[in-house]
mmCIF file of C-alpha atoms in Angstrom:
data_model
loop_
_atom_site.group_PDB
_atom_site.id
_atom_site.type_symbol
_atom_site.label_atom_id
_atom_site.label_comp_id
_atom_site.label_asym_id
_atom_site.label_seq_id
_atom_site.Cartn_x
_atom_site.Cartn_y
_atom_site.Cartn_z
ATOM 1 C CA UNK A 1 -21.641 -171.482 77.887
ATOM 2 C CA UNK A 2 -18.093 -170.354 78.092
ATOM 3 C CA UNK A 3 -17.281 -166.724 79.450
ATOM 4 C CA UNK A 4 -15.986 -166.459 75.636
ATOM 5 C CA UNK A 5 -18.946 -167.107 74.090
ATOM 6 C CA UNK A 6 -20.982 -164.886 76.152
ATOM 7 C CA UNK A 7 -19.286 -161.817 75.603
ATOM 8 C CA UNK A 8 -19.097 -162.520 71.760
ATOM 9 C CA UNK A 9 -23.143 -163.248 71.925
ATOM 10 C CA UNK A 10 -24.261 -160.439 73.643
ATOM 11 C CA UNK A 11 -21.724 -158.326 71.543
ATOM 12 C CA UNK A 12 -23.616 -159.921 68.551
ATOM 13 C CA UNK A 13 -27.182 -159.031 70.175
ATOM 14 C CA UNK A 14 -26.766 -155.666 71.171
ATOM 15 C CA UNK A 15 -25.434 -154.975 67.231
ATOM 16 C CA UNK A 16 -28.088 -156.540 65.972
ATOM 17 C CA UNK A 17 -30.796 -153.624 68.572
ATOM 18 C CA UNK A 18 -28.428 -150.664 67.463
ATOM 19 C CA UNK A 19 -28.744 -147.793 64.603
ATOM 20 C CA UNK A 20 -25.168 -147.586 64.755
ATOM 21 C CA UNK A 21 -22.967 -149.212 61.799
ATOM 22 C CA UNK A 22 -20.870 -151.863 63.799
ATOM 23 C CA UNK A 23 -18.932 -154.875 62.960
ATOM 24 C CA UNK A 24 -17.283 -157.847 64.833
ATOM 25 C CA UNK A 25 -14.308 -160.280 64.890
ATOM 26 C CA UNK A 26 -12.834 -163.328 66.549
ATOM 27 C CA UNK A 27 -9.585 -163.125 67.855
ATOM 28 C CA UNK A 28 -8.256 -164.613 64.282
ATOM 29 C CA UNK A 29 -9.652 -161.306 62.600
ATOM 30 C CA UNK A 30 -12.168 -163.524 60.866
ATOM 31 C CA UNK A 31 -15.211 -161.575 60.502
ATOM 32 C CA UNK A 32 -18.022 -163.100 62.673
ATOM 33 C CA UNK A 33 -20.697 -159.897 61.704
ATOM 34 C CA UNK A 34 -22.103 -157.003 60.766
ATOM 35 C CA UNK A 35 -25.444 -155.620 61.511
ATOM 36 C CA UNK A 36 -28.262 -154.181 59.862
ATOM 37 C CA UNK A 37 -26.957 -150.522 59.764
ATOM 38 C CA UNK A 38 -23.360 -151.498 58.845
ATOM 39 C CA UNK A 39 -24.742 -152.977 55.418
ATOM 40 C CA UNK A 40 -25.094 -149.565 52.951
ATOM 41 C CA UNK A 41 -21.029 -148.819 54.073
ATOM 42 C CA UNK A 42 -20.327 -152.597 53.597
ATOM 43 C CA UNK A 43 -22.423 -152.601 50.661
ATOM 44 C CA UNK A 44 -24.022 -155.962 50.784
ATOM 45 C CA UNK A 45 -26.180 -157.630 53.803
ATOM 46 C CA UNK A 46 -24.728 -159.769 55.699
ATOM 47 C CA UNK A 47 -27.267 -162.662 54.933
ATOM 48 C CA UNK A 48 -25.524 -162.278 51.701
ATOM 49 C CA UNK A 49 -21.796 -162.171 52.738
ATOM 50 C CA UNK A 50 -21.953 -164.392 55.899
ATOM 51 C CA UNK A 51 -18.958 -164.625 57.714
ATOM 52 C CA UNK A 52 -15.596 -164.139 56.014
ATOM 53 C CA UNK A 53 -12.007 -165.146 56.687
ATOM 54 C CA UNK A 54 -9.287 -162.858 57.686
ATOM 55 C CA UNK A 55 -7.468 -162.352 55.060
ATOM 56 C CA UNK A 56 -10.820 -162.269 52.545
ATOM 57 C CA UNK A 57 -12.467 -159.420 54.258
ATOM 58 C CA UNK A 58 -9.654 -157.227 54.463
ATOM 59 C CA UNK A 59 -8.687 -157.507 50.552
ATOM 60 C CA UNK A 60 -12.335 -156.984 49.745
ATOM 61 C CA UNK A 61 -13.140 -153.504 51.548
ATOM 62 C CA UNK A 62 -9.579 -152.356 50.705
ATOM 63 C CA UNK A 63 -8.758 -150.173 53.832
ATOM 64 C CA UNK A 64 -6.619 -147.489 52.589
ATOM 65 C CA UNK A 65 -5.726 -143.742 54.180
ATOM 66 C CA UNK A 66 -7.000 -140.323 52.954
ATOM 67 C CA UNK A 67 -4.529 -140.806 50.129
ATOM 68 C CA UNK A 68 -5.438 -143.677 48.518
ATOM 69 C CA UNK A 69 -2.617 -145.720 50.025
ATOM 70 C CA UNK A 70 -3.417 -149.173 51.485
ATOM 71 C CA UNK A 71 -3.174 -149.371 55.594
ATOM 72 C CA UNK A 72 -0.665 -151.974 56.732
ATOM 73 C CA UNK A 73 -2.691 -154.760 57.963
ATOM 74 C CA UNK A 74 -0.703 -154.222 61.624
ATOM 75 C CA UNK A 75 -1.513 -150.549 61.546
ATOM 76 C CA UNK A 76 -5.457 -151.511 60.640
ATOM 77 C CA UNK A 77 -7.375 -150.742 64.130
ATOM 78 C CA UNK A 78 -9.239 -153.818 64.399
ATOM 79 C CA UNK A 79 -6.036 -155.781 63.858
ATOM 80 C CA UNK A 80 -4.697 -152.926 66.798
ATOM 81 C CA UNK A 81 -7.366 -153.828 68.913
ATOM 82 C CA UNK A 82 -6.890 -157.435 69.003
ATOM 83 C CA UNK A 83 -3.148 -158.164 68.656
ATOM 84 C CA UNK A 84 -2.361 -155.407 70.922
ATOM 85 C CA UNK A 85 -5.170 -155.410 73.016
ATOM 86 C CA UNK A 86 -5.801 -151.432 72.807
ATOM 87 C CA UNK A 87 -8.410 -149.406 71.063
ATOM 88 C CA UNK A 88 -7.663 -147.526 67.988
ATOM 89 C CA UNK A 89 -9.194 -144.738 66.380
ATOM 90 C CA UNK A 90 -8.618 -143.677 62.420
ATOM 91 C CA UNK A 91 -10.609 -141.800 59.327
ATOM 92 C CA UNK A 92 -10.046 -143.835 56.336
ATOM 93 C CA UNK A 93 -11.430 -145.007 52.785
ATOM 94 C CA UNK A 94 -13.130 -147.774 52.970
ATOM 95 C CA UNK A 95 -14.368 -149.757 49.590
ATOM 96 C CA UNK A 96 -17.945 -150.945 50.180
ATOM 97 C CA UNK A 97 -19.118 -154.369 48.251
ATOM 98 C CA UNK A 98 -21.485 -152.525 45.818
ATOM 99 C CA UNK A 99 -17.882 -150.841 44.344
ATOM 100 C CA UNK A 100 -18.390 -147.487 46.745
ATOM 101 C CA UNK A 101 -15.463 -145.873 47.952
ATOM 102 C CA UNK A 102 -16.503 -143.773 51.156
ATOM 103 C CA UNK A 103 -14.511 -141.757 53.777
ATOM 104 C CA UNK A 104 -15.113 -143.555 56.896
ATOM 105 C CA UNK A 105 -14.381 -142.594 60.675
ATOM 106 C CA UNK A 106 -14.295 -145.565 63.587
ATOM 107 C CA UNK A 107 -13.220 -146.852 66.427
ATOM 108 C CA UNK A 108 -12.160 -150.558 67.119
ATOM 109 C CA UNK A 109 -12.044 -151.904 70.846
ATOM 110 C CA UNK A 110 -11.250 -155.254 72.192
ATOM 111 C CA UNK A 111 -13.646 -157.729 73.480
ATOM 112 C CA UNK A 112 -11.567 -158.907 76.350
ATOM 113 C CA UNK A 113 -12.745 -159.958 79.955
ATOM 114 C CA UNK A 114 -10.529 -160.155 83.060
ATOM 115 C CA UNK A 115 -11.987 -164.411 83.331
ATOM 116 C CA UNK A 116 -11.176 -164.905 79.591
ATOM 117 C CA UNK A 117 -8.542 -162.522 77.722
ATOM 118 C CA UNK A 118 -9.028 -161.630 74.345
ATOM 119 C CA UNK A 119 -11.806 -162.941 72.270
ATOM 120 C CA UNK A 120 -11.956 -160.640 69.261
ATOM 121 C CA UNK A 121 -12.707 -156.909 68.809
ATOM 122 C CA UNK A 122 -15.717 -154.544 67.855
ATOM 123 C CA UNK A 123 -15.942 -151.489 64.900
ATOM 124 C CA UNK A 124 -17.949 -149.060 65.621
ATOM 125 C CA UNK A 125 -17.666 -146.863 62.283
ATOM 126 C CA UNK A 126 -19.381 -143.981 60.108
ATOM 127 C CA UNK A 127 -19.986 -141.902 57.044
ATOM 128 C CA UNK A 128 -18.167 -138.836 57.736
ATOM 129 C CA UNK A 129 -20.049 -137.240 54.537
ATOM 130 C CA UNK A 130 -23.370 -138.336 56.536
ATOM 131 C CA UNK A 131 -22.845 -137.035 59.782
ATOM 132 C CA UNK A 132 -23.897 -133.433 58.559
ATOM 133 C CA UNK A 133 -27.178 -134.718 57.771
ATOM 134 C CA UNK A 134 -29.846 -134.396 59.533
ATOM 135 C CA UNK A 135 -30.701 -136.539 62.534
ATOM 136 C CA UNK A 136 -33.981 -138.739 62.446
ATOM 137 C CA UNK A 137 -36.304 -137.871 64.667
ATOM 138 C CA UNK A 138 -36.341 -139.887 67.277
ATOM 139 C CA UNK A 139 -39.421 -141.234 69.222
ATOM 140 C CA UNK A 140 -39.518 -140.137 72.999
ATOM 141 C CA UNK A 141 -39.384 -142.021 75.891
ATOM 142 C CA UNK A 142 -39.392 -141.372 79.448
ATOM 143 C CA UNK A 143 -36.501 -142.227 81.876
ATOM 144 C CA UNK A 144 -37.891 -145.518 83.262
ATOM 145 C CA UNK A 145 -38.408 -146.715 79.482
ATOM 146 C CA UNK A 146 -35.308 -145.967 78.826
ATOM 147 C CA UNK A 147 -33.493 -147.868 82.036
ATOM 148 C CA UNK A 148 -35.147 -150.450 81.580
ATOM 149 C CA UNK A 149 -34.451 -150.562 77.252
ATOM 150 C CA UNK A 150 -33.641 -153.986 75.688
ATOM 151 C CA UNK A 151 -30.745 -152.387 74.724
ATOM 152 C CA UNK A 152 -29.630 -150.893 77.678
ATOM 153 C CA UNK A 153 -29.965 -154.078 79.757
ATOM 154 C CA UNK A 154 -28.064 -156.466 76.763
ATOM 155 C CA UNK A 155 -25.245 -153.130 76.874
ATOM 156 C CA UNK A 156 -25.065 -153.502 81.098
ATOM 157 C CA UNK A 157 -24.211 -157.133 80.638
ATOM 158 C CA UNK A 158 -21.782 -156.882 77.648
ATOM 159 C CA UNK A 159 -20.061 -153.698 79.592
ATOM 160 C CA UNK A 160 -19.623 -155.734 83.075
ATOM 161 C CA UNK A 161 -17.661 -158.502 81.543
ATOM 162 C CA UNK A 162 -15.509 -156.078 79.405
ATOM 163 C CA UNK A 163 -12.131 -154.902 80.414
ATOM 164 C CA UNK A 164 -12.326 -151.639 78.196
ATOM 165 C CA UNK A 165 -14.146 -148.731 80.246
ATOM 166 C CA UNK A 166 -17.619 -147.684 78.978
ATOM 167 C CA UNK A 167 -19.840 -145.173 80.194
ATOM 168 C CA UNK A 168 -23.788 -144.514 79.496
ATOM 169 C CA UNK A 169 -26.240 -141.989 79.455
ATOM 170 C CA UNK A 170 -30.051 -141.892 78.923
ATOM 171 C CA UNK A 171 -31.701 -139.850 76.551
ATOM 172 C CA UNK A 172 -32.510 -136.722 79.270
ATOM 173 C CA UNK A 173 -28.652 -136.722 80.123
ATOM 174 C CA UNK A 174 -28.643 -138.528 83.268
ATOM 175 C CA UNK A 175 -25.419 -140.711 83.647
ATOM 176 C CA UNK A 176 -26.902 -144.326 83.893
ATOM 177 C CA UNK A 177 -23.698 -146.242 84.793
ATOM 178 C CA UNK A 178 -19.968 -147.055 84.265
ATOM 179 C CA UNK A 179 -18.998 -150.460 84.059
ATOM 180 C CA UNK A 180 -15.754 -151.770 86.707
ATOM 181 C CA UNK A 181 -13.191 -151.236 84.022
ATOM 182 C CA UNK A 182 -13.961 -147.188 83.823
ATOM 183 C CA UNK A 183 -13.912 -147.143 87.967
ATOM 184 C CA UNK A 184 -9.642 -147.235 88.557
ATOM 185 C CA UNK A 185 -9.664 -144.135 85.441
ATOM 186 C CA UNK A 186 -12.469 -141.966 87.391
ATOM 187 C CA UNK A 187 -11.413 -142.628 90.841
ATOM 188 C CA UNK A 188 -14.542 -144.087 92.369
ATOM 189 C CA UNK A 189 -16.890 -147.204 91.761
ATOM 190 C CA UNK A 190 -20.099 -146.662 90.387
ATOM 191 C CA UNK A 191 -21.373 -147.956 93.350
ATOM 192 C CA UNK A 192 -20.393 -144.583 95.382
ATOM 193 C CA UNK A 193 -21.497 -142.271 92.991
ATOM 194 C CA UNK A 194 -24.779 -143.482 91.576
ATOM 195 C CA UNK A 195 -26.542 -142.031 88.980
ATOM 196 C CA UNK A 196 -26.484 -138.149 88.335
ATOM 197 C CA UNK A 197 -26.946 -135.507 85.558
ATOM 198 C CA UNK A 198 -24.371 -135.148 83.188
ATOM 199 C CA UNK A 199 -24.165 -131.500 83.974
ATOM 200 C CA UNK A 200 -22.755 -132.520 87.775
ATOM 201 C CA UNK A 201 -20.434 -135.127 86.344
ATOM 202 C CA UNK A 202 -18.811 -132.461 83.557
ATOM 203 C CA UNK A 203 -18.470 -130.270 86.049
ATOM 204 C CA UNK A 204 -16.928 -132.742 88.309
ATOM 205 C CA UNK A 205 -14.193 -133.881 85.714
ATOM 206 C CA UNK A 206 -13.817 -130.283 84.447
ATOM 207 C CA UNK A 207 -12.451 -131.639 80.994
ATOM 208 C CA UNK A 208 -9.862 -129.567 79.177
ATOM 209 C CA UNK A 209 -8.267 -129.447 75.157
ATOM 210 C CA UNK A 210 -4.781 -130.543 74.377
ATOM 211 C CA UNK A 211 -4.022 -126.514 74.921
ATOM 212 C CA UNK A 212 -5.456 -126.846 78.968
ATOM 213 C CA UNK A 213 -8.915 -124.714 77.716
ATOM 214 C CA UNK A 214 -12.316 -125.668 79.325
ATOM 215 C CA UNK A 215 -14.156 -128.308 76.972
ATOM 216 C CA UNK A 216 -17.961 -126.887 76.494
ATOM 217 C CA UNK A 217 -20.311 -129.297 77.843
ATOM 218 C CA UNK A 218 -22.180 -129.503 74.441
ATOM 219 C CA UNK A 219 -19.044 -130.172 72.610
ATOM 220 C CA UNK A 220 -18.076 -133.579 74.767
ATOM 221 C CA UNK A 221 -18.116 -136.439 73.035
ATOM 222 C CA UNK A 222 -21.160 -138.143 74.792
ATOM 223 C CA UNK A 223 -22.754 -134.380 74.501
ATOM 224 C CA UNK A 224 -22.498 -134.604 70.975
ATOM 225 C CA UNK A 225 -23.762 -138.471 70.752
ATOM 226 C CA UNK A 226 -26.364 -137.554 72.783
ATOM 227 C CA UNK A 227 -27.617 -134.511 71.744
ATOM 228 C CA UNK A 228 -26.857 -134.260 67.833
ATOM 229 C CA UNK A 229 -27.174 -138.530 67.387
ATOM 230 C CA UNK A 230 -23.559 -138.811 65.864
ATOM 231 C CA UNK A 231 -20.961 -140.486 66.964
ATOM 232 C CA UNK A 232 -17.701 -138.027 68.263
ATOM 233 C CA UNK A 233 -14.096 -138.358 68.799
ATOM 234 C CA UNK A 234 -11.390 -136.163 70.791
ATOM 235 C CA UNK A 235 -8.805 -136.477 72.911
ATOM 236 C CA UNK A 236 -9.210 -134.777 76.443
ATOM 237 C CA UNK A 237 -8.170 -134.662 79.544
ATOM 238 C CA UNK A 238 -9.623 -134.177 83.347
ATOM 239 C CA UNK A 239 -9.383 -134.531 86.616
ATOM 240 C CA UNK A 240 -10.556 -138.077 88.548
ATOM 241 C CA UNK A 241 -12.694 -137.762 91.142
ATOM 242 C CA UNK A 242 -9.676 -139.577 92.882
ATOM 243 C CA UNK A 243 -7.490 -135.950 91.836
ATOM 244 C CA UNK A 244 -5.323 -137.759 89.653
ATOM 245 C CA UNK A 245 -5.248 -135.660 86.070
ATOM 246 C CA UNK A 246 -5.816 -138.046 83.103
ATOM 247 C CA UNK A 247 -5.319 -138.056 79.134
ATOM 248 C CA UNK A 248 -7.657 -139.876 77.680
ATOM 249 C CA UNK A 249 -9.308 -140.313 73.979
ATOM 250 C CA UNK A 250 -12.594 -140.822 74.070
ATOM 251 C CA UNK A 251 -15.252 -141.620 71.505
ATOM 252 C CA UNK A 252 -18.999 -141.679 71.934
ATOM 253 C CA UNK A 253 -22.035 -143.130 69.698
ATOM 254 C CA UNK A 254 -25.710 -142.412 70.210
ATOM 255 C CA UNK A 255 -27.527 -144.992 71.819
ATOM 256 C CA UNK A 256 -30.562 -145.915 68.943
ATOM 257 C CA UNK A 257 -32.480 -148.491 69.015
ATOM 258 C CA UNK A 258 -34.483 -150.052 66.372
ATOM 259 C CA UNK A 259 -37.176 -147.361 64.918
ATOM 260 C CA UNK A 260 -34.765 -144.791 65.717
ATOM 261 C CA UNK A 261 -35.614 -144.838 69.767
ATOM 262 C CA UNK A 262 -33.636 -142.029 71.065
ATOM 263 C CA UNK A 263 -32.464 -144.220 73.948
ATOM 264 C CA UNK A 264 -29.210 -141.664 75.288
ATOM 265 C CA UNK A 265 -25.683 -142.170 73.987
ATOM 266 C CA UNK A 266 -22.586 -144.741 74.844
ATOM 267 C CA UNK A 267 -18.807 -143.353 75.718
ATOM 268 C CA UNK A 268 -15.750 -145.560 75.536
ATOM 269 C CA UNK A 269 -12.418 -144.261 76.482
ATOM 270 C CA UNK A 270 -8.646 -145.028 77.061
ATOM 271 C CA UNK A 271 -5.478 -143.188 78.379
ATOM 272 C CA UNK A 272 -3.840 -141.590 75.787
ATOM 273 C CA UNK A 273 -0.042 -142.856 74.875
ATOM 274 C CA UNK A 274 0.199 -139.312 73.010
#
């Protein structure tokens, strides 16, 4: 099977594991899927849509900003993230299938390897008006269980191919790895640093606001996914463990698995061009 068509898979697999609304395209735009927690935004399943053309899908959820007035199809950020091959993040209206106009926050990423280039991109979006509710309670598990998730094993192999930096944590907030594309933007392989608490890494990075003011560990992104099960957004910045000082946006997503299994939370980011 072509590099291609791995990535795409195991993009497609680890959706289909995930309590997390998320969506993917080719590198046409045409929408290849959307999982199981995607479907009451999208409102319809996707056994019912199937997979729709490029210039269907976008016409039938209507993107528009906070206004009411329709987003460019260049300025959409799945359109961002593969014709410019760079993530985008954006709160929008979104109309669902079912007639539903909701206020949605997401971020879109490309699905491009080093062996490959670019083979689509990946939404990972949300309710805003949801994210205040209350989080399910999730199921414990210990560490090993957690390592050693489906999940976490189909995320490994999707995040070694992948060109765009991810970062994951397990459930007790214990940094599990960073795939090679995150290594040249924290200035050391994963290799050399291993696994560690969160609380060491923070502290290592000492992240700071746009104004230069200490970030609270429990209001970083992966903090927030982790802790409160919703996915975050900011921009930040911090200091590599190379000493290079980096401005970065970063968004993070609890990591749930099927039956709501609190399995630890996932953190993309990208240097900031702002």
């Amino acid at each position: 099977m072509a590099q291609t068509e791995i990535a795409i898979v195991l993009m497609r697999q680890l959706a289909s594991t995930l309590a997390v609304p998320i969506l993917i395209v080719d590198r046409a735009r045409d929408l290849l899927f959307f999982n199981e927690s995607a479907e009451p935004i999208l409102g319809r399943r996707f056994e019912e849509t199937g997979q729709i053309q490029r210039g269907e899908w976008t016409g039938l959820f209507r993107p528009a900003d906070l206004d009411g007035v329709a987003i460019p199809p260049e300025e959409q950020p799945l359109t961002r993230a593969t014709d410019r091959a760079e993530p985008s993040h954006r709160r929008f209206l979104l109309t669902g299938l079912d007639g539903v106009a909701r206020v949605i926050e997401g971020v879109a990423f490309p699905l491009a390897t080093r062996e490959s280039g670019m083979m689509g991109a990946a939404g990972i979006f949300w309710d805003v008006h949801e994210q205040d509710a209350a989080p399910p309670a999730p199921e414990a598990n210990p560490p090993s269980r957690t390592r050693h998730a489906v999940e976490v094993i189909l995320l490994r192999r999707l995040a070694d191919r992948l060109l765009m930096p991810i970062f994951v944590t397990d459930s007790d907030g214990h940094l599990l790895f960073y795939n090679p594309a995150a290594e040249p933007l924290l200035g050391r392989p994963f290799s050399a640093l291993g696994p560690v608490p969160l609380r060491e890494w923070y502290g290592a990075f000492q992240p700071t606001d746009d104004e230069g003011s200490p970030i609270q560990i429990e209001d970083h992104p992966l903090s927030v996914a982790r802790l409160q099960q919703r996915p975050s957004y900011r921009r930040l910045s911090y200091q590599g463990l190379d000493g290079v000082k980096r401005r970065v946006e970063a968004t993070a997503f609890p990591l749930l698995g099927h039956s709501n299994r609190h399995l630890g939370a996932v953190g993309i980011f990208w240097e900031s061009a702002r």
